[in-house]
XYZ file of C-alpha atoms in Angstrom:
594
model
C 16.480 -62.355 33.703
C 15.847 -64.328 36.859
C 19.506 -63.977 37.880
C 19.430 -60.234 37.194
C 16.225 -59.816 39.186
C 17.740 -61.766 42.073
C 20.895 -59.577 41.963
C 18.849 -56.355 42.022
C 16.772 -57.641 44.922
C 19.970 -58.583 46.791
C 21.329 -55.079 46.294
C 18.099 -53.475 47.508
C 17.405 -51.753 44.179
C 13.553 -52.066 44.348
C 13.493 -50.542 47.818
C 15.731 -47.649 46.761
C 13.583 -46.960 43.706
C 10.510 -46.908 45.914
C 12.278 -44.502 48.317
C 13.194 -42.218 45.413
C 9.650 -42.218 44.056
C 8.106 -41.586 47.455
C 10.640 -38.821 48.192
C 9.229 -36.873 45.218
C 6.295 -36.086 47.461
C 3.597 -38.261 45.993
C 2.805 -41.949 46.315
C 3.952 -44.153 43.470
C 0.654 -44.147 41.505
C 0.529 -40.309 41.474
C 4.083 -39.768 40.182
C 2.858 -38.988 36.636
C 1.376 -35.740 38.035
C 4.945 -34.381 38.283
C 6.445 -33.042 35.029
C 8.514 -35.856 33.468
C 11.761 -33.885 33.238
C 11.594 -32.929 36.940
C 10.772 -36.454 37.983
C 13.642 -37.954 36.005
C 16.126 -35.305 37.223
C 15.122 -35.846 40.840
C 15.406 -39.616 40.536
C 18.837 -39.312 38.934
C 20.135 -37.020 41.660
C 18.627 -39.150 44.397
C 20.134 -42.375 43.089
C 23.537 -40.789 42.379
C 24.420 -40.971 46.064
C 24.415 -44.750 45.740
C 26.928 -44.682 42.883
C 30.516 -45.805 43.313
C 32.808 -43.255 44.964
C 35.097 -41.395 42.532
C 38.545 -42.936 42.167
C 41.787 -41.620 40.708
C 42.187 -42.654 37.096
C 45.068 -40.459 35.937
C 47.769 -38.083 37.169
C 49.330 -35.578 34.792
C 52.550 -33.751 35.619
C 53.894 -30.880 33.569
C 56.632 -28.292 33.764
C 55.394 -24.707 34.297
C 56.853 -21.408 35.549
C 56.452 -19.910 39.020
C 56.151 -16.242 40.004
C 59.862 -15.489 39.470
C 60.172 -17.316 36.172
C 61.733 -20.479 37.593
C 60.529 -23.887 36.391
C 58.273 -25.764 38.759
C 55.780 -28.631 38.795
C 52.052 -28.698 38.110
C 50.048 -31.821 39.012
C 46.577 -32.466 37.574
C 44.179 -35.029 39.021
C 41.642 -36.939 36.892
C 39.019 -39.165 38.514
C 36.458 -41.648 37.293
C 33.124 -40.100 38.274
C 29.956 -42.080 37.396
C 31.918 -44.101 34.829
C 33.336 -40.991 33.104
C 36.855 -39.598 33.264
C 36.786 -36.063 34.636
C 39.465 -33.488 35.390
C 39.035 -32.518 39.046
C 41.759 -29.985 39.900
C 45.434 -29.095 39.678
C 48.086 -27.611 41.923
C 51.336 -25.777 41.217
C 54.246 -26.188 43.622
C 56.237 -23.201 44.843
C 60.016 -23.216 44.547
C 62.370 -22.458 47.404
C 65.736 -20.953 46.468
C 68.689 -21.042 48.851
C 70.956 -18.998 46.575
C 72.363 -15.978 48.468
C 71.825 -12.458 47.123
C 75.513 -12.004 46.233
C 75.921 -15.370 44.483
C 78.359 -15.560 41.578
C 76.946 -15.948 38.027
C 78.354 -19.467 37.716
C 76.645 -20.437 41.002
C 73.304 -19.118 39.746
C 73.776 -20.923 36.432
C 74.525 -24.205 38.196
C 71.446 -23.762 40.404
C 69.204 -23.115 37.392
C 70.475 -26.260 35.671
C 69.918 -28.290 38.835
C 66.431 -26.816 39.208
C 65.556 -27.903 35.661
C 66.769 -31.427 36.390
C 64.714 -31.541 39.598
C 61.513 -30.482 37.827
C 62.037 -32.794 34.850
C 62.513 -35.738 37.206
C 59.411 -34.758 39.176
C 57.345 -34.636 35.976
C 58.635 -38.102 35.079
C 57.727 -39.480 38.529
C 54.160 -38.114 38.336
C 53.450 -39.280 34.792
C 54.923 -42.739 35.250
C 55.456 -44.244 38.722
C 52.937 -42.231 40.762
C 50.304 -42.386 38.029
C 50.420 -46.188 38.117
C 50.790 -46.469 41.900
C 47.791 -44.282 42.846
C 45.372 -45.459 40.164
C 41.956 -46.604 41.482
C 42.575 -45.100 44.951
C 39.912 -42.828 46.426
C 41.232 -39.250 46.715
C 39.409 -38.894 50.040
C 41.808 -41.429 51.604
C 44.600 -38.908 52.256
C 46.364 -41.058 54.859
C 46.721 -44.016 52.507
C 47.866 -41.815 49.621
C 50.480 -40.052 51.772
C 51.684 -43.362 53.204
C 52.301 -44.703 49.696
C 53.998 -41.458 48.640
C 56.237 -41.605 51.724
C 57.264 -45.191 51.020
C 57.994 -44.349 47.395
C 60.171 -41.409 48.440
C 62.039 -43.509 51.020
C 62.823 -46.096 48.342
C 64.165 -43.362 46.039
C 66.395 -42.037 48.833
C 67.771 -45.533 49.442
C 68.398 -45.994 45.713
C 70.355 -42.749 45.554
C 72.348 -43.638 48.676
C 73.268 -47.040 47.225
C 74.403 -45.485 43.937
C 76.528 -42.918 45.801
C 78.177 -45.640 47.892
C 78.998 -47.650 44.782
C 80.442 -44.587 43.054
C 82.545 -43.683 46.103
C 83.859 -47.230 46.391
C 84.801 -47.300 42.711
C 86.492 -43.902 42.986
C 88.450 -44.954 46.079
C 89.587 -48.136 44.280
C 90.805 -46.175 41.263
C 92.616 -43.663 43.468
C 94.411 -46.346 45.496
C 95.535 -48.082 42.312
C 97.056 -44.918 40.844
C 98.583 -43.359 43.980
C 101.983 -44.807 45.098
C 102.309 -45.615 48.772
C 104.438 -43.237 50.822
C 105.739 -43.829 54.330
C 103.589 -42.116 56.947
C 105.315 -39.233 58.747
C 106.489 -39.742 62.302
C 104.211 -38.265 64.955
C 105.426 -34.986 66.470
C 107.300 -35.327 69.740
C 106.149 -32.035 71.253
C 103.732 -29.186 70.880
C 104.152 -26.861 67.965
C 105.508 -23.508 69.057
C 103.126 -20.650 68.459
C 104.313 -17.696 66.423
C 105.297 -14.706 68.511
C 102.866 -11.820 68.485
C 100.201 -13.812 66.624
C 96.719 -13.598 68.156
C 93.760 -15.733 67.240
C 91.123 -13.879 65.231
C 88.234 -15.766 66.860
C 87.933 -14.828 70.505
C 85.512 -17.622 71.295
C 84.947 -20.673 69.106
C 81.490 -20.853 67.535
C 79.696 -23.946 66.272
C 80.403 -24.394 62.552
C 77.603 -23.973 60.039
C 75.593 -27.126 59.620
C 75.253 -28.416 56.043
C 72.090 -27.558 54.154
C 69.369 -30.169 54.091
C 69.885 -32.353 50.985
C 67.060 -32.211 48.447
C 66.378 -35.321 46.390
C 66.000 -34.747 42.679
C 62.305 -35.163 41.855
C 61.014 -34.624 45.408
C 58.611 -31.922 44.164
C 56.444 -34.751 42.842
C 55.677 -35.985 46.365
C 54.482 -32.636 47.742
C 52.673 -31.677 44.551
C 50.772 -34.965 44.338
C 49.796 -34.985 48.026
C 48.380 -31.454 47.834
C 46.612 -32.127 44.522
C 44.939 -35.205 46.032
C 43.720 -33.122 49.006
C 42.269 -30.508 46.636
C 40.579 -33.250 44.597
C 38.993 -34.739 47.729
C 37.653 -31.325 48.753
C 36.243 -30.744 45.267
C 34.539 -34.146 45.168
C 33.117 -33.623 48.658
C 31.793 -30.179 47.622
C 33.560 -28.420 50.497
C 36.378 -25.830 50.530
C 39.938 -27.101 50.947
C 40.400 -25.402 54.344
C 37.407 -27.290 55.769
C 38.650 -30.578 54.292
C 42.046 -30.054 55.940
C 40.371 -29.149 59.250
C 38.327 -32.365 59.081
C 41.476 -34.398 58.399
C 43.198 -32.812 61.396
C 40.210 -33.401 63.685
C 39.439 -36.987 62.534
C 36.417 -35.849 60.508
C 34.906 -33.879 63.393
C 33.563 -30.632 61.988
C 34.888 -27.536 63.842
C 32.249 -25.265 65.368
C 34.427 -22.172 64.832
C 37.583 -21.384 62.885
C 40.218 -18.671 63.336
C 41.958 -16.879 60.517
C 45.745 -16.644 60.764
C 47.063 -13.121 61.291
C 48.906 -11.896 58.196
C 52.570 -10.884 58.382
C 52.582 -8.459 55.446
C 56.029 -7.536 54.151
C 56.329 -3.771 53.710
C 60.054 -3.399 52.999
C 62.740 -5.732 51.685
C 66.118 -4.451 52.889
C 68.763 -5.984 50.662
C 71.913 -6.897 52.548
C 74.171 -6.183 49.556
C 72.828 -2.672 48.961
C 75.068 0.418 49.321
C 73.501 1.195 52.703
C 75.135 -0.081 55.894
C 72.296 -1.928 57.666
C 72.561 -5.701 57.272
C 70.584 -6.892 60.294
C 67.159 -6.548 58.642
C 65.967 -8.528 55.619
C 62.210 -7.922 55.872
C 60.048 -5.455 57.764
C 56.518 -6.813 58.205
C 53.274 -5.311 59.473
C 50.853 -7.246 61.707
C 47.375 -5.721 62.193
C 45.780 -5.859 65.668
C 43.414 -8.749 66.355
C 40.476 -6.395 66.950
C 40.354 -5.557 63.232
C 38.836 -7.762 60.595
C 41.263 -8.978 57.938
C 39.701 -6.588 55.439
C 40.195 -3.628 57.780
C 43.759 -4.706 58.544
C 44.693 -4.969 54.857
C 43.197 -1.537 54.154
C 45.208 -0.038 57.029
C 48.422 -1.672 55.773
C 47.791 -0.283 52.280
C 47.461 3.219 53.768
C 50.813 2.811 55.559
C 52.398 1.473 52.371
C 51.240 4.502 50.387
C 52.616 6.888 53.021
C 55.934 5.019 53.186
C 56.220 5.219 49.400
C 55.546 8.964 49.546
C 58.206 9.483 52.227
C 60.795 7.436 50.382
C 60.180 9.249 47.113
C 60.058 12.785 48.574
C 63.011 15.008 47.487
C 65.387 16.681 49.896
C 66.073 15.160 53.270
C 65.660 11.468 53.808
C 62.790 10.399 56.064
C 65.312 9.215 58.620
C 66.944 12.629 58.722
C 63.534 14.337 58.943
C 62.655 12.344 62.011
C 66.119 12.727 63.491
C 65.854 16.506 63.341
C 62.992 16.357 65.831
C 64.678 13.737 68.029
C 67.867 13.393 69.967
C 69.557 11.859 66.959
C 70.041 15.187 65.143
C 73.822 15.150 65.535
C 74.377 11.572 64.468
C 72.057 11.709 61.442
C 72.656 15.204 60.097
C 75.620 14.293 57.934
C 74.252 11.116 56.393
C 73.769 10.643 52.699
C 70.364 10.236 51.084
C 68.733 6.866 50.738
C 69.577 4.710 47.710
C 67.728 5.520 44.507
C 66.231 2.055 43.895
C 63.210 2.487 46.128
C 60.609 2.061 43.385
C 61.768 -1.437 42.491
C 59.390 -4.145 43.664
C 61.200 -7.183 45.015
C 60.217 -10.796 44.384
C 58.535 -10.644 47.814
C 55.983 -8.149 46.471
C 57.217 -5.096 48.402
C 59.498 -2.084 48.062
C 63.241 -2.664 48.062
C 65.267 -0.157 50.059
C 68.195 0.220 52.423
C 69.139 2.097 55.596
C 72.280 2.946 57.516
C 71.038 1.792 60.919
C 68.029 0.074 62.446
C 66.853 3.055 64.465
C 66.650 5.166 61.311
C 64.398 2.547 59.739
C 62.098 2.301 62.757
C 61.792 6.081 63.071
C 60.690 6.278 59.427
C 58.062 3.644 60.130
C 56.801 5.642 63.111
C 56.668 8.813 60.994
C 54.648 7.100 58.264
C 52.106 5.832 60.796
C 51.883 9.142 62.662
C 51.271 11.024 59.405
C 48.063 9.063 58.814
C 46.908 9.135 62.429
C 48.107 5.678 63.495
C 50.330 4.640 66.367
C 52.708 1.688 66.271
C 52.063 -0.631 69.187
C 48.340 0.146 69.256
C 47.044 0.434 65.691
C 49.725 -1.713 64.061
C 52.650 -3.960 65.078
C 55.977 -4.819 63.481
C 57.816 -8.069 62.841
C 61.419 -8.192 61.630
C 63.051 -10.989 59.674
C 66.727 -10.764 60.640
C 67.936 -13.762 58.576
C 70.931 -13.949 60.907
C 72.405 -16.964 59.108
C 73.352 -14.568 56.286
C 75.309 -12.267 58.661
C 77.910 -14.561 60.199
C 81.564 -13.777 59.460
C 83.179 -17.132 60.222
C 86.707 -15.707 60.228
C 85.788 -13.446 63.134
C 83.155 -15.694 64.658
C 80.739 -12.743 64.819
C 77.653 -11.358 63.095
C 78.115 -8.313 60.847
C 75.020 -6.282 61.729
C 76.253 -3.092 60.015
C 79.015 -2.689 57.484
C 82.181 -3.039 59.595
C 80.282 -3.565 62.887
C 80.424 -7.059 64.387
C 78.778 -8.675 67.405
C 79.243 -12.045 69.085
C 76.207 -14.317 69.651
C 76.019 -13.225 73.309
C 76.219 -9.563 72.290
C 73.380 -10.176 69.818
C 71.138 -11.395 72.646
C 71.848 -8.236 74.663
C 71.271 -6.049 71.584
C 67.848 -7.596 70.918
C 66.888 -7.049 74.547
C 67.671 -3.332 74.255
C 65.832 -3.163 70.909
C 62.576 -4.635 72.232
C 62.724 -2.443 75.364
C 63.142 0.678 73.230
C 60.650 -0.312 70.497
C 57.993 -2.501 72.164
C 55.822 -2.409 69.036
C 58.118 -5.091 67.571
C 56.267 -8.276 68.528
C 58.141 -10.856 66.425
C 61.757 -11.546 65.453
C 62.363 -14.177 62.782
C 65.747 -15.908 62.724
C 67.449 -13.488 65.164
C 70.332 -16.021 65.421
C 71.739 -18.956 63.495
C 70.287 -22.333 64.403
C 73.775 -23.437 65.524
C 73.786 -20.883 68.392
C 71.439 -22.980 70.505
C 72.498 -21.656 73.888
C 71.892 -18.075 72.746
C 68.454 -19.076 71.408
C 67.641 -20.419 74.847
C 68.920 -17.195 76.448
C 66.957 -14.888 74.168
C 63.760 -16.899 74.649
C 64.087 -16.679 78.435
C 64.783 -12.939 78.219
C 62.234 -11.886 75.580
C 59.749 -14.726 75.162
C 57.085 -12.984 77.265
C 57.358 -9.782 75.177
C 58.015 -10.989 71.643
C 57.711 -14.061 69.430
C 61.126 -15.601 68.645
C 60.504 -17.536 65.447
C 62.703 -20.017 63.580
C 62.445 -20.016 59.789
C 65.809 -20.855 58.256
C 66.880 -21.815 61.789
C 64.333 -24.637 61.660
C 65.001 -27.853 59.825
C 62.844 -29.356 57.085
C 59.382 -30.631 57.993
C 60.186 -34.313 57.494
C 63.142 -34.061 59.921
C 61.088 -32.114 62.481
C 58.429 -34.801 62.378
C 60.879 -37.698 62.585
C 63.202 -36.401 65.289
C 62.027 -33.450 67.355
C 65.548 -32.759 68.696
C 67.392 -32.370 65.425
C 69.022 -29.101 64.401
C 66.346 -26.800 65.805
C 66.783 -24.414 68.741
C 64.339 -23.477 71.478
C 61.889 -20.942 70.018
C 58.344 -19.577 70.224
C 57.283 -21.116 66.938
C 58.321 -22.378 63.541
C 57.704 -21.180 59.966
C 56.545 -24.183 57.934
C 56.824 -24.143 54.140
C 55.086 -26.533 51.792
C 57.986 -27.512 49.547
C 59.663 -30.588 48.047
C 58.617 -33.883 49.695
C 56.336 -32.297 52.326
C 52.950 -34.042 52.454
C 49.622 -32.808 53.778
C 49.697 -35.510 56.472
C 53.118 -34.252 57.612
C 51.726 -30.762 58.196
C 48.717 -32.130 60.048
C 50.865 -34.265 62.340
C 53.467 -31.595 63.040
C 50.984 -28.796 63.721
C 49.176 -31.122 66.114
C 52.422 -31.553 68.073
C 53.072 -27.800 68.058
C 49.518 -27.054 69.206
C 49.783 -29.534 72.040
C 52.936 -27.920 73.381
C 51.807 -24.281 73.022
C 54.126 -23.352 70.195
C 52.802 -21.236 67.365
C 52.632 -22.322 63.736
C 53.383 -19.933 60.895
C 52.682 -21.016 57.331
C 55.139 -19.247 55.046
C 55.390 -18.886 51.291
C 58.732 -19.693 49.631
C 60.749 -17.208 47.585
C 59.521 -18.518 44.244
C 55.758 -18.345 44.699
C 53.139 -19.575 42.235
C 49.598 -18.350 41.649
C 48.239 -21.420 43.471
C 46.437 -20.208 46.608
C 46.232 -23.582 48.408
C 48.687 -22.388 51.079
C 46.004 -20.091 52.495
C 43.506 -22.954 52.848
C 46.194 -25.061 54.516
C 46.929 -22.281 57.029
C 43.242 -21.827 57.901
C 42.518 -25.557 58.088
C 45.567 -26.260 60.241
C 44.788 -23.379 62.609
C 48.070 -21.504 62.051
C 48.640 -18.410 64.234
C 50.274 -16.380 61.438
C 50.622 -16.571 57.678
C 53.632 -15.046 55.924
C 52.841 -14.326 52.277
C 55.085 -11.400 51.343
C 53.891 -7.965 50.249
C 50.723 -6.581 48.676
C 52.157 -6.475 45.149
C 52.777 -9.115 42.438
C 49.904 -11.301 41.303
C 51.141 -14.523 42.901
C 51.205 -12.786 46.305
C 47.981 -10.784 46.029
C 45.930 -13.793 44.895
C 46.616 -15.415 48.281
C 45.503 -12.335 50.206
C 42.343 -12.299 48.081
C 41.728 -15.934 48.972
C 42.180 -15.126 52.676
C 39.650 -12.296 52.359
C 37.184 -14.646 50.640
C 37.520 -17.216 53.438
C 36.929 -14.508 56.056
C 33.757 -13.453 54.262
C 32.560 -17.063 54.024
C 33.225 -17.844 57.705
C 31.576 -14.596 58.804
C 28.526 -15.406 56.694
C 28.301 -18.866 58.282
C 28.887 -17.363 61.757
C 31.814 -19.690 62.355
C 34.574 -17.040 62.498
C 36.388 -16.754 65.833
C 38.594 -13.773 66.704
C 42.336 -14.452 66.807
C 44.448 -13.871 69.922
C 48.023 -12.826 70.642
C 49.575 -14.646 73.579
C 53.308 -14.647 74.206
C 55.167 -17.550 75.788
C 57.147 -17.454 79.010
C 60.095 -19.856 78.875
C 61.501 -21.508 81.978
C 65.192 -20.764 82.509
C 67.390 -23.817 82.470
C 71.102 -24.434 82.152
C 72.172 -26.268 79.038
C 75.564 -27.241 77.625
C 76.354 -25.016 74.694
C 77.018 -27.737 72.130
C 74.056 -29.944 72.980
C 70.923 -29.608 70.835
C 67.809 -28.428 72.590
C 64.269 -29.491 71.927
C 62.224 -27.128 69.794
C 59.095 -28.732 71.165
C 59.981 -28.683 74.859
C 56.848 -27.404 76.611
C 57.302 -23.827 77.845
C 56.249 -22.633 81.242
C 52.608 -21.584 81.383
C 51.858 -17.840 81.529
């Protein structure tokens, strides 16, 4: 008893009990005047702040389905809270498919098998290695957790590399043992004579396509665990995830005001393998003006969507032909066929799927839809276009196929975009207007259009871990980058990278992958990181709409707390500089100030 009493005195227990009793509002002798149940409850709550901080006791990984029916990873976090095991939260990772629209059935089948292997390995990592490695860590220590996850992933990469080298060495040894040696041919004495009348198909050599970023089997476990830990820390701290992320980015300094990212809402998904001719456009997105609240902007976009649906479904002339009859384009549009009959199908992006024969036809329909409901593009609403130019390159010709049978060189593409923005100034963002390999043309288009339009790299950007490690690698000069939380991306990676982008006046866009889940954490990440835009797809499909609902809820909460700051739209003026065509340029090179 004496030892126990000495221990309690050393820990300051008598003083804390006296503080708790006095905090009730009465001196110690008068405490019985308070109802016993209130007194006990108050004491328990008061003393709970001196209890041990919650620590991770268990991670559970399981295989679930995402919004397009593909397998993905769910990570659950359990913590020891006041000596009891308690489930805190879970997160579901989104999948990112790089399968082209016109992929062969065997290619799709191989991808699905690989996807299953990736998820199964990720589940194994979470339930075994990561579960043991992160046990007894505090979920609020995001930096330490992400450091351990990064080291684990690096070790797995090295293991895979070592196995591949051993396999290649064994294969080379077997091949050399079976193949008889043959004398090497004599080197040619002169130049090979070119065939008469034969002209090269490629007028100007273009940089070859760079290989896709390799994805390590099981890497979903790293991103899923990092995000789940961040959500657990926010839950334990009794604050929303977006505020927790903002505190992490600002070294625990609470922001006085926060800005919501502007939504890029996909209205139309123009399939590039449809019967129509236009291939240049993959997505048409609406961006509401900054003067509107998010709620007002979403309502306005819904009105435009309804009118577009009505125009596309109306019998008789196509909307493009209707507009053309009142414009100069009567002659060139009068003989065109009607639009494809698959307009009612909702794509995986949560928007209408359609097709057009040329870009001007599409933009005129958009103008008509807005005019019909009393809105004007460029004032009441803006457009962004995802060109996905990497899907357009014909490598035999060395040119982009922008329409069926119509090809343009990279330099011609730059000139075409200049004419497009001059003619339709309500387009304020182009996503992936060129391949990432055409670095000189990216530099040219940024110098020409950067002060009028955002030139954004999505597929043209490299993965987050490579951007963070080496800022020069595989990424052209641009106005900003679309970041996606996939695979081995960690919360700390996003915080570090967005800090670099902010410091050099480049915009950050948080984008959802193709295979979205119903997890709405991406919205909190975008708000907490201070992203300029958020790209979530259309206003259909539950996994898309739930994120817009979360964004609306955050707006309401910030407005109630009077901490909501109005967003701004500021374009970037790039300094012109000469650059060798084959040398990589720095995505994060600071642009010239406006």
